[in-house]
CSV table of C-alpha atoms and ligand atoms in Angstrom, one decimal:
chain,number,residue,atom,x,y,z
A,1,LEU,CA,7.4,-38.9,25.3
A,2,ILE,CA,4.8,-36.2,26.0
A,3,SER,CA,3.3,-38.2,28.8
A,4,SER,CA,6.6,-38.4,30.6
A,5,PRO,CA,6.0,-36.3,33.7
A,6,ASP,CA,9.2,-34.4,33.2
A,7,VAL,CA,8.2,-33.2,29.7
A,8,ARG,CA,4.7,-32.4,30.9
A,9,GLU,CA,6.0,-30.4,33.7
A,10,TRP,CA,8.4,-28.6,31.4
A,11,ILE,CA,5.6,-27.7,29.1
A,12,GLN,CA,3.4,-26.5,31.9
A,13,GLU,CA,6.0,-24.6,33.9
A,14,GLN,CA,8.7,-23.4,31.6
A,15,LEU,CA,7.4,-23.2,28.0
A,16,PHE,CA,5.4,-20.1,28.9
A,17,ASP,CA,8.6,-18.4,29.8
A,18,GLU,CA,11.0,-20.0,27.3
A,19,VAL,CA,9.2,-19.3,24.1
A,20,PRO,CA,10.7,-16.4,22.1
A,21,VAL,CA,7.4,-14.6,22.1
A,22,ALA,CA,6.1,-11.9,24.5
A,23,ILE,CA,2.9,-13.2,26.1
A,24,CYS,CA,0.4,-11.5,28.4
A,25,VAL,CA,-3.0,-12.6,29.6
A,26,ILE,CA,-5.5,-9.8,30.1
A,27,ASP,CA,-8.9,-9.9,31.8
A,28,ARG,CA,-12.1,-8.2,30.7
A,29,GLU,CA,-11.0,-4.9,32.4
A,30,PHE,CA,-7.9,-5.1,30.3
A,31,ASN,CA,-5.7,-5.6,33.3
A,32,ILE,CA,-2.7,-7.8,32.8
A,33,VAL,CA,-3.1,-10.9,35.0
A,34,ARG,CA,-0.1,-12.9,33.8
A,35,SER,CA,2.9,-12.3,31.6
A,36,ASN,CA,5.9,-14.4,30.6
A,37,ARG,CA,9.6,-13.6,30.9
A,38,ARG,CA,10.0,-12.1,27.5
A,39,PHE,CA,7.1,-9.7,28.1
A,40,GLU,CA,8.6,-8.6,31.4
A,41,GLU,CA,12.0,-8.1,29.7
A,42,MET,CA,10.2,-5.7,27.4
A,43,TYR,CA,7.9,-3.9,29.8
A,44,GLY,CA,9.1,-4.6,33.3
A,45,GLU,CA,6.8,-5.4,36.2
A,46,THR,CA,3.2,-5.1,34.7
A,47,ALA,CA,1.0,-7.3,36.8
A,48,GLY,CA,-2.4,-5.7,37.6
A,49,ARG,CA,-1.8,-2.7,35.2
A,50,PRO,CA,-4.0,-2.1,32.3
A,51,CYS,CA,-2.4,-3.1,29.0
A,52,TYR,CA,-3.2,0.2,27.3
A,53,GLU,CA,-1.1,1.9,29.9
A,54,VAL,CA,1.7,-0.6,29.6
A,55,TYR,CA,1.8,-0.5,25.7
A,56,LYS,CA,1.1,3.1,25.0
A,57,GLY,CA,1.1,5.0,28.2
A,58,ARG,CA,-2.6,5.8,27.7
A,59,SER,CA,-5.0,6.5,30.5
A,60,GLY,CA,-7.9,4.8,28.7
A,61,PRO,CA,-8.5,2.0,26.2
A,62,CYS,CA,-7.4,2.5,22.6
A,63,VAL,CA,-9.5,3.0,19.5
A,64,ASN,CA,-9.9,-0.1,17.4
A,65,CYS,CA,-8.9,-2.5,20.1
A,66,GLY,CA,-8.3,-6.0,18.8
A,67,ALA,CA,-8.6,-7.7,22.2
A,68,LEU,CA,-11.9,-6.1,22.8
A,69,ARG,CA,-13.3,-7.6,19.6
A,70,THR,CA,-11.9,-11.0,20.6
A,71,PHE,CA,-13.7,-10.7,24.0
A,72,GLU,CA,-16.9,-9.9,22.1
A,73,ASP,CA,-16.8,-12.5,19.3
A,74,GLY,CA,-14.4,-15.2,20.6
A,75,GLN,CA,-12.4,-15.0,17.3
A,76,MET,CA,-8.7,-15.3,17.1
A,77,ARG,CA,-7.1,-12.3,15.3
A,78,ARG,CA,-3.7,-11.4,14.0
A,79,ARG,CA,-2.3,-8.0,13.1
A,80,GLU,CA,1.0,-6.4,12.5
A,81,GLU,CA,2.2,-3.6,14.8
A,82,ARG,CA,5.1,-1.3,14.7
A,83,GLY,CA,6.9,-1.0,18.0
A,84,GLN,CA,8.6,2.3,18.7
A,85,GLN,CA,10.9,1.6,21.7
A,86,ASP,CA,13.8,2.6,19.5
A,87,ALA,CA,13.0,5.3,16.9
A,88,ASP,CA,16.2,4.7,14.9
A,89,ARG,CA,15.5,1.0,14.4
A,90,PRO,CA,11.8,0.4,14.4
A,91,ARG,CA,10.7,-3.1,15.5
A,92,TRP,CA,7.8,-4.9,14.0
A,93,TYR,CA,5.6,-7.5,15.7
A,94,VAL,CA,2.9,-9.9,14.7
A,95,VAL,CA,0.3,-9.7,17.5
A,96,ASP,CA,-2.1,-12.6,18.0
A,97,ASP,CA,-5.2,-12.2,20.2
A,98,VAL,CA,-6.4,-15.6,21.4
A,99,PRO,CA,-9.5,-16.1,23.6
A,100,ILE,CA,-9.5,-18.3,26.6
A,101,VAL,CA,-12.9,-19.9,26.7
A,102,ALA,CA,-14.4,-21.0,30.0
A,103,PRO,CA,-16.6,-24.2,30.1
A,104,ASP,CA,-19.7,-22.1,30.2
A,105,GLY,CA,-18.7,-20.5,26.9
A,106,SER,CA,-17.7,-17.1,28.4
A,107,ILE,CA,-14.4,-15.5,27.7
A,108,PRO,CA,-12.8,-14.3,30.9
A,109,TYR,CA,-9.3,-13.7,29.4
A,110,VAL,CA,-7.6,-13.0,26.1
A,111,VAL,CA,-4.0,-14.0,25.6
A,112,GLU,CA,-1.9,-11.5,23.6
A,113,MET,CA,1.2,-12.9,21.9
A,114,SER,CA,3.7,-10.6,20.2
A,115,THR,CA,6.3,-12.2,17.9
A,116,ASP,CA,9.2,-10.0,16.8
A,117,ILE,CA,9.3,-10.1,12.9
A,118,SER,CA,11.7,-7.2,12.4
A,119,HIS,CA,14.2,-9.4,10.6
A,120,VAL,CA,11.5,-10.5,8.2
A,121,LYS,CA,10.6,-6.9,7.6
A,122,GLU,CA,14.2,-6.0,6.9
A,123,LEU,CA,14.4,-8.8,4.3
A,124,GLU,CA,11.1,-7.5,2.8
A,125,GLN,CA,12.7,-4.1,2.5
A,126,GLN,CA,15.8,-5.6,0.8
A,127,LYS,CA,13.6,-7.5,-1.6
A,128,LEU,CA,11.7,-4.3,-2.5
A,129,GLU,CA,14.9,-2.5,-3.1
A,130,ALA,CA,16.2,-5.3,-5.3
A,131,GLU,CA,13.0,-5.3,-7.3
A,132,ARG,CA,13.3,-1.6,-7.7
A,133,LEU,CA,16.8,-1.9,-9.0
A,134,ALA,CA,15.7,-4.5,-11.5
A,135,ALA,CA,12.9,-2.3,-12.6
A,136,VAL,CA,15.4,0.6,-13.0
A,137,GLY,CA,17.5,-1.7,-15.3
A,138,GLN,CA,14.5,-2.3,-17.5
A,139,THR,CA,13.6,1.3,-17.5
A,140,VAL,CA,17.1,2.3,-18.7
A,141,ALA,CA,16.5,0.2,-21.8
A,142,GLY,CA,13.1,1.9,-22.3
A,143,LEU,CA,14.8,5.3,-21.6
A,144,ALA,CA,17.4,4.6,-24.3
A,145,HIS,CA,14.7,3.7,-26.7
A,146,GLY,CA,12.7,6.9,-25.8
A,147,ILE,CA,15.8,9.1,-26.2
A,148,LYS,CA,16.5,7.5,-29.6
A,149,ASN,CA,13.1,8.5,-30.8
A,150,ILE,CA,13.5,12.1,-29.5
A,151,ILE,CA,16.9,12.3,-31.2
A,152,MET,CA,15.3,11.4,-34.5
A,153,GLY,CA,12.9,14.3,-33.9
A,154,LEU,CA,15.8,16.6,-33.1
A,155,GLU,CA,17.6,15.6,-36.2
A,156,GLY,CA,14.5,16.3,-38.2
A,157,GLY,CA,14.3,19.8,-36.6
A,158,MET,CA,18.0,20.4,-37.3
A,159,TYR,CA,17.5,19.5,-41.0
A,160,VAL,CA,14.6,22.0,-41.3
A,161,VAL,CA,16.6,24.8,-39.6
A,162,ASN,CA,19.6,24.1,-41.8
A,163,SER,CA,17.7,24.2,-45.0
A,164,GLY,CA,15.9,27.4,-43.8
A,165,LEU,CA,19.3,29.0,-43.2
A,166,GLN,CA,20.6,27.9,-46.6
A,167,ARG,CA,17.5,29.3,-48.4
A,168,ASN,CA,17.2,32.3,-46.1
A,169,ASP,CA,13.6,31.2,-45.6
A,170,THR,CA,12.3,32.6,-42.3
A,171,ASP,CA,9.1,30.5,-42.2
A,172,ARG,CA,11.1,27.3,-42.6
A,173,LEU,CA,13.5,28.5,-39.9
A,174,LEU,CA,10.6,29.1,-37.5
A,175,THR,CA,9.1,25.7,-38.3
A,176,GLY,CA,12.4,24.0,-37.6
A,177,TRP,CA,12.9,26.0,-34.4
A,178,LYS,CA,9.5,25.0,-33.2
A,179,MET,CA,10.2,21.3,-33.9
A,180,LEU,CA,13.5,21.6,-31.9
A,181,GLN,CA,11.8,23.3,-29.0
A,182,GLU,CA,9.2,20.6,-28.7
A,183,GLU,CA,11.7,17.9,-28.7
A,184,ILE,CA,13.9,19.6,-26.1
A,185,THR,CA,10.8,20.0,-23.8
A,186,ARG,CA,10.1,16.3,-24.3
A,187,ILE,CA,13.6,15.2,-23.5
A,188,SER,CA,13.8,17.3,-20.4
A,189,SER,CA,10.6,16.0,-18.9
A,190,PHE,CA,11.6,12.5,-19.9
A,191,ALA,CA,14.9,12.9,-17.9
A,192,LYS,CA,13.0,14.4,-14.9
A,193,GLU,CA,10.6,11.5,-14.8
A,194,PHE,CA,13.4,9.0,-15.0
A,195,LEU,CA,15.3,10.6,-12.2
A,196,ASP,CA,12.3,10.5,-9.9
A,197,PHE,CA,11.8,6.9,-10.7
A,198,ALA,CA,15.5,6.0,-10.2
A,199,LYS,CA,15.8,7.9,-6.9
A,200,GLY,CA,12.8,6.2,-5.4
A,201,ARG,CA,11.6,9.7,-4.5
A,202,GLN,CA,10.3,9.9,-0.9
A,203,PRO,CA,6.5,10.4,-1.1
A,204,HIS,CA,5.1,13.6,0.5
A,205,VAL,CA,2.7,12.0,2.9
A,206,GLU,CA,0.0,13.9,4.7
A,207,VAL,CA,-3.1,12.9,6.6
A,208,ILE,CA,-6.0,13.0,4.2
A,209,ASP,CA,-9.5,11.6,3.7
A,210,PRO,CA,-8.7,8.8,1.2
A,211,ASN,CA,-12.3,9.0,-0.1
A,212,ASP,CA,-11.6,12.6,-1.3
A,213,VAL,CA,-9.2,11.3,-3.8
A,214,ALA,CA,-11.6,8.6,-5.0
A,215,ARG,CA,-14.2,11.3,-5.5
A,216,GLN,CA,-11.9,13.5,-7.5
A,217,VAL,CA,-10.9,10.6,-9.8
A,218,THR,CA,-14.6,9.8,-10.3
A,219,GLU,CA,-15.3,13.4,-11.2
A,220,LEU,CA,-12.4,13.4,-13.6
A,221,PHE,CA,-13.6,10.4,-15.6
A,222,LEU,CA,-17.4,10.8,-15.4
A,223,ASP,CA,-17.6,12.6,-18.8
A,224,ARG,CA,-15.2,10.4,-20.6
A,225,GLY,CA,-17.2,7.3,-19.4
A,226,ARG,CA,-20.5,8.9,-20.3
A,227,ALA,CA,-19.3,9.6,-23.8
A,228,SER,CA,-18.7,5.9,-24.2
A,229,GLY,CA,-21.9,4.8,-22.6
A,230,ILE,CA,-20.1,3.7,-19.4
A,231,GLU,CA,-21.6,4.4,-16.0
A,232,LEU,CA,-18.9,5.2,-13.5
A,233,VAL,CA,-20.1,4.7,-9.9
A,234,ALA,CA,-18.3,5.5,-6.7
A,235,ASP,CA,-19.3,3.2,-3.8
A,236,LEU,CA,-17.3,4.6,-0.9
A,237,ASP,CA,-17.2,3.5,2.7
A,238,GLU,CA,-18.0,6.8,4.5
A,239,GLY,CA,-16.6,5.3,7.8
A,240,ILE,CA,-13.0,5.5,6.6
A,241,GLN,CA,-11.1,7.7,9.0
A,242,PRO,CA,-8.3,10.1,7.8
A,243,ALA,CA,-5.1,8.3,6.9
A,244,ALA,CA,-1.5,9.0,5.9
A,245,PHE,CA,-1.2,9.0,2.1
A,246,GLU,CA,0.6,10.8,-0.6
A,247,ARG,CA,-2.3,12.5,-2.2
A,248,ASP,CA,-0.8,12.7,-5.7
A,249,GLY,CA,0.4,9.1,-5.5
A,250,LEU,CA,-3.0,7.7,-4.6
A,251,HIS,CA,-4.5,9.9,-7.3
A,252,LEU,CA,-2.1,8.4,-9.8
A,253,CYS,CA,-3.0,4.9,-8.8
A,254,LEU,CA,-6.8,5.4,-9.0
A,255,THR,CA,-6.5,7.3,-12.2
A,256,ASN,CA,-4.5,4.5,-13.8
A,257,LEU,CA,-7.0,1.8,-12.6
A,258,VAL,CA,-10.1,3.8,-13.7
A,259,SER,CA,-8.6,4.7,-17.1
A,260,ASN,CA,-7.6,1.0,-17.7
A,261,ALA,CA,-11.1,0.0,-16.7
A,262,ILE,CA,-12.7,2.4,-19.2
A,263,ASP,CA,-10.3,1.3,-21.9
A,264,ALA,CA,-11.3,-2.3,-21.1
A,265,CYS,CA,-15.0,-1.5,-21.5
A,266,GLU,CA,-14.3,0.2,-24.8
A,267,MET,CA,-12.1,-2.6,-26.0
A,268,SER,CA,-14.7,-5.3,-25.1
A,269,GLU,CA,-16.6,-6.8,-28.1
A,270,ARG,CA,-19.9,-6.5,-26.4
A,271,ARG,CA,-19.0,-3.1,-24.9
A,272,GLY,CA,-18.7,-2.9,-21.1
A,273,THR,CA,-21.0,-0.5,-19.5
A,274,HIS,CA,-20.0,-0.4,-15.8
A,275,VAL,CA,-17.0,0.8,-13.8
A,276,ILE,CA,-17.2,0.8,-10.0
A,277,ILE,CA,-14.7,2.5,-7.8
A,278,ARG,CA,-15.1,1.2,-4.3
A,279,SER,CA,-13.4,2.0,-0.9
A,280,LEU,CA,-13.6,0.0,2.3
A,281,GLU,CA,-12.0,-0.1,5.7
A,282,GLU,CA,-12.1,-3.4,7.6
A,283,ASP,CA,-9.8,-4.9,10.3
A,284,GLY,CA,-7.3,-2.1,10.0
A,285,GLU,CA,-7.0,-2.3,6.3
A,286,ILE,CA,-8.0,0.3,3.8
A,287,THR,CA,-8.9,-1.1,0.3
A,288,PHE,CA,-9.7,0.5,-3.0
A,289,GLU,CA,-11.3,-1.6,-5.7
A,290,VAL,CA,-11.9,-0.8,-9.4
A,291,LEU,CA,-14.3,-3.2,-11.1
A,292,ASP,CA,-15.3,-3.2,-14.7
A,293,ASP,CA,-17.3,-5.4,-17.1
A,294,GLY,CA,-14.9,-4.9,-19.9
A,295,CYS,CA,-12.8,-7.2,-22.1
A,296,GLY,CA,-11.0,-9.0,-19.2
A,297,MET,CA,-7.7,-10.7,-19.7
A,298,ASP,CA,-6.5,-14.0,-20.8
A,299,TYR,CA,-3.9,-16.1,-19.0
A,300,ASP,CA,-1.0,-14.6,-21.0
A,301,VAL,CA,-2.0,-11.0,-20.4
A,302,LYS,CA,-2.6,-11.6,-16.7
A,303,ARG,CA,1.0,-12.9,-16.4
A,304,LYS,CA,2.4,-9.8,-18.0
A,305,VAL,CA,0.4,-6.9,-16.7
A,306,PHE,CA,3.1,-5.7,-14.3
A,307,THR,CA,5.9,-5.9,-16.9
A,308,ASN,CA,7.5,-2.7,-18.0
A,309,PHE,CA,6.2,-1.4,-21.3
A,310,PHE,CA,3.6,-4.3,-21.7
A,311,SER,CA,0.5,-3.0,-23.3
A,312,THR,CA,-2.2,-4.4,-25.4
A,313,LYS,CA,-3.3,-1.0,-26.5
A,314,ALA,CA,-2.6,0.8,-29.7
A,315,SER,CA,0.8,2.6,-29.7
A,316,GLY,CA,0.2,6.2,-28.6
A,317,LYS,CA,-2.6,5.0,-26.4
A,318,GLY,CA,-0.8,2.8,-23.9
A,319,THR,CA,2.8,2.9,-22.8
A,320,GLY,CA,2.5,-0.1,-20.5
A,321,LEU,CA,3.8,1.7,-17.4
A,322,GLY,CA,0.5,2.5,-15.7
A,323,LEU,CA,0.2,-0.6,-13.5
A,324,LEU,CA,3.9,-0.7,-12.8
A,325,ALA,CA,3.8,2.9,-11.5
A,326,THR,CA,0.7,2.1,-9.5
A,327,ARG,CA,2.3,-0.9,-7.8
A,328,LYS,CA,5.3,1.2,-7.0
A,329,VAL,CA,3.2,3.9,-5.3
A,330,VAL,CA,1.2,1.2,-3.4
A,331,GLN,CA,4.4,-0.5,-2.2
A,332,GLN,CA,5.7,2.9,-1.0
A,333,HIS,CA,2.6,3.0,1.2
A,334,GLY,CA,3.3,-0.5,2.6
A,335,GLY,CA,0.4,-1.9,0.5
A,336,SER,CA,-0.1,-4.4,-2.2
A,337,VAL,CA,-2.0,-4.8,-5.5
A,338,TRP,CA,-4.2,-7.8,-6.2
A,339,PHE,CA,-6.3,-8.4,-9.3
A,340,ASP,CA,-8.6,-10.9,-10.9
A,341,SER,CA,-10.0,-11.1,-14.3
A,342,VAL,CA,-12.1,-13.3,-16.5
A,343,GLU,CA,-11.6,-13.0,-20.3
A,344,GLY,CA,-14.6,-11.4,-21.9
A,345,ARG,CA,-16.3,-10.8,-18.6
A,346,GLY,CA,-14.3,-8.1,-16.7
A,347,SER,CA,-11.7,-7.4,-14.1
A,348,VAL,CA,-11.2,-6.2,-10.6
A,349,PHE,CA,-8.1,-4.5,-9.3
A,350,ARG,CA,-7.7,-4.1,-5.6
A,351,LEU,CA,-5.2,-1.9,-3.7
A,352,GLU,CA,-4.7,-3.1,-0.1
A,353,PHE,CA,-3.3,-0.7,2.5
A,354,PRO,CA,-2.9,-2.1,6.1
A,355,ARG,CA,-3.1,1.0,8.3
A,356,SER,CA,-0.3,-0.2,10.5
A,357,ARG,CA,2.1,0.0,7.5
A,358,LEU,CA,1.2,3.4,6.1
A,359,PRO,CA,4.1,5.8,6.2
A,360,GLU,CA,4.5,8.5,8.8
A,361,PRO,CA,3.1,11.8,7.7
A,362,VAL,CA,6.0,14.3,7.2
A,363,ALA,CA,4.4,17.4,8.7
A,364,VAL,CA,3.2,15.8,11.9
A,365,ASP,CA,4.7,18.5,14.1
A,366,GLN,CA,3.1,21.4,12.3
A,367,GLU,CA,-0.2,19.6,12.0
A,368,GLU,CA,-0.4,19.1,15.8
A,369,GLN,CA,-0.4,15.3,15.8
A,370,GLY,CA,-2.7,15.0,12.8
A,371,SER,CA,-6.1,13.5,13.4
A,372,GLY,CA,-5.2,11.3,16.3
A,373,GLU,CA,-5.9,8.2,14.2
A,374,LEU,CA,-2.3,7.5,13.5
A,375,PRO,CA,-0.1,5.3,15.7
A,376,GLU,CA,1.1,7.4,18.6
A,377,LYS,CA,4.7,8.5,18.5
A,378,GLU,CA,5.6,7.4,21.9
A,379,ALA,CA,3.8,4.1,21.6
A,380,THR,CA,5.7,1.0,22.4
A,381,HIS,CA,3.9,-1.7,20.5
A,382,GLY,CA,0.6,-3.4,20.4
A,383,GLU,CA,-2.7,-1.8,19.7
A,384,SER,CA,-3.8,-2.1,23.2
A,385,PRO,CA,-7.4,-2.8,24.1
A,386,GLY,CA,-9.9,-0.1,24.1
B,1,ATP,N1,-9.1,-3.4,-16.2
B,1,ATP,C1,-8.4,-4.1,-17.2
B,1,ATP,N2,-9.1,-4.9,-18.0
B,1,ATP,C2,-8.4,-5.6,-19.0
B,1,ATP,N3,-7.1,-5.5,-19.2
B,1,ATP,C3,-6.4,-4.7,-18.4
B,1,ATP,C4,-7.0,-3.9,-17.4
B,1,ATP,N4,-6.1,-3.2,-16.7
B,1,ATP,C5,-4.9,-3.5,-17.4
B,1,ATP,N5,-5.1,-4.3,-18.4
B,1,ATP,C6,-4.1,-4.9,-19.3
B,1,ATP,O1,-2.8,-4.6,-18.7
B,1,ATP,C7,-2.0,-3.9,-19.6
B,1,ATP,C8,-1.0,-3.0,-18.9
B,1,ATP,O2,-1.7,-2.0,-18.2
B,1,ATP,P1,-1.0,-0.7,-17.8
B,1,ATP,O3,-1.9,0.3,-17.2
B,1,ATP,O4,0.3,-1.0,-17.1
B,1,ATP,O5,-0.5,-0.1,-19.3
B,1,ATP,P2,-1.4,0.6,-20.4
B,1,ATP,O6,-2.8,0.9,-19.8
B,1,ATP,O7,-1.4,-0.3,-21.5
B,1,ATP,O8,-0.6,1.9,-20.7
B,1,ATP,P3,-0.4,3.2,-19.7
B,1,ATP,O9,1.1,3.2,-19.5
B,1,ATP,O10,-0.9,4.3,-20.6
B,1,ATP,O11,-1.2,2.9,-18.5
B,1,ATP,C9,-3.0,-3.2,-20.5
B,1,ATP,O12,-2.4,-2.8,-21.8
B,1,ATP,C10,-4.1,-4.2,-20.6
B,1,ATP,O13,-3.8,-5.2,-21.6
B,2,MG,MG1,-3.0,2.0,-18.0
């Protein structure tokens, strides 16, 4: 069928225009030499204009240009980009850079194909929301359990106060009153934490140096590690540019991972001695890794680590919420958590944050556009060459 002249002609002449993907071909000066119908519907007449001007209204090439790297190494690359033609309903695209290789091996052109994945993104959001609601359900059960414990404490305090009143014993009264105060403080902070969790509180995002947080967390645990004979090392990629994070959120994630890693070293029969906290930025993705040579996890533990209240630690030491809270914060930043572990050998937890999915910083107006490393407000889509 393919060899039928009609079909071949259709493929050559029409497919380029008919596919539901915006395509443009750019030369080594980043000028658009061809584009398909879909592309023209989005950007109008663009022939001969540089892509950075078309995509982002820039006068020069962009930082971190994907097409430039494809011209250099001949590799296909794929990235996600947020388009901002319509601020109320952001569109998302998968952008592929594909080299056109000449017979002599040179690369005169790169084809950029942008596929609209906004509907997939919407489903992803809905799924996140559903997961959050399910987690809230589980948390309610945990909350009821927690409240029950506190009520027992309150009843104990009441009993002591009553008996103090009956015996006119001021010391006993004070003891009971202190017990009551402690339990009231506990229940109020319990309720606050729960409300934050249930509301899916919007993170306060600002442009920060992500390594700063990693350094703070390292400082925090250095002594505790040393006391257990564990060497805590920070191996940070100094090339990471400022990025939009909720400082406290990132701090919480790394604190959880590092404290788990130290616990794992302490729990290991042959005693783990190394914890490494590592950062890296590559291909538009910021990652943090925490590695340990501690006890590791067996299959069953690995399956349950993200379950509410799952903990292998002594009661009073682990509540089993650390990783769940970590994952929640990471997801709020558009990222994901990955881990691997070998029983008796150690574990690695990795937080992956694609830059294009990091949230918008809140105070961008006051901060005069932040560091310039963030996606530009007026940008349409595509990280245009530069
Ligand atoms: N680096 C690690 N090495 C081995 N096991 C780990 C590691 N990190 C997590 N785990 C396992 O996953 C479980 C859940 O971890 P999580 O941080 O959620 O809770 P926790 O540390 O037990 O309690 P907390 O709520 O205080 O953090 C741990 O109890 C432990 O069994
Ligand atoms: Mg923990």
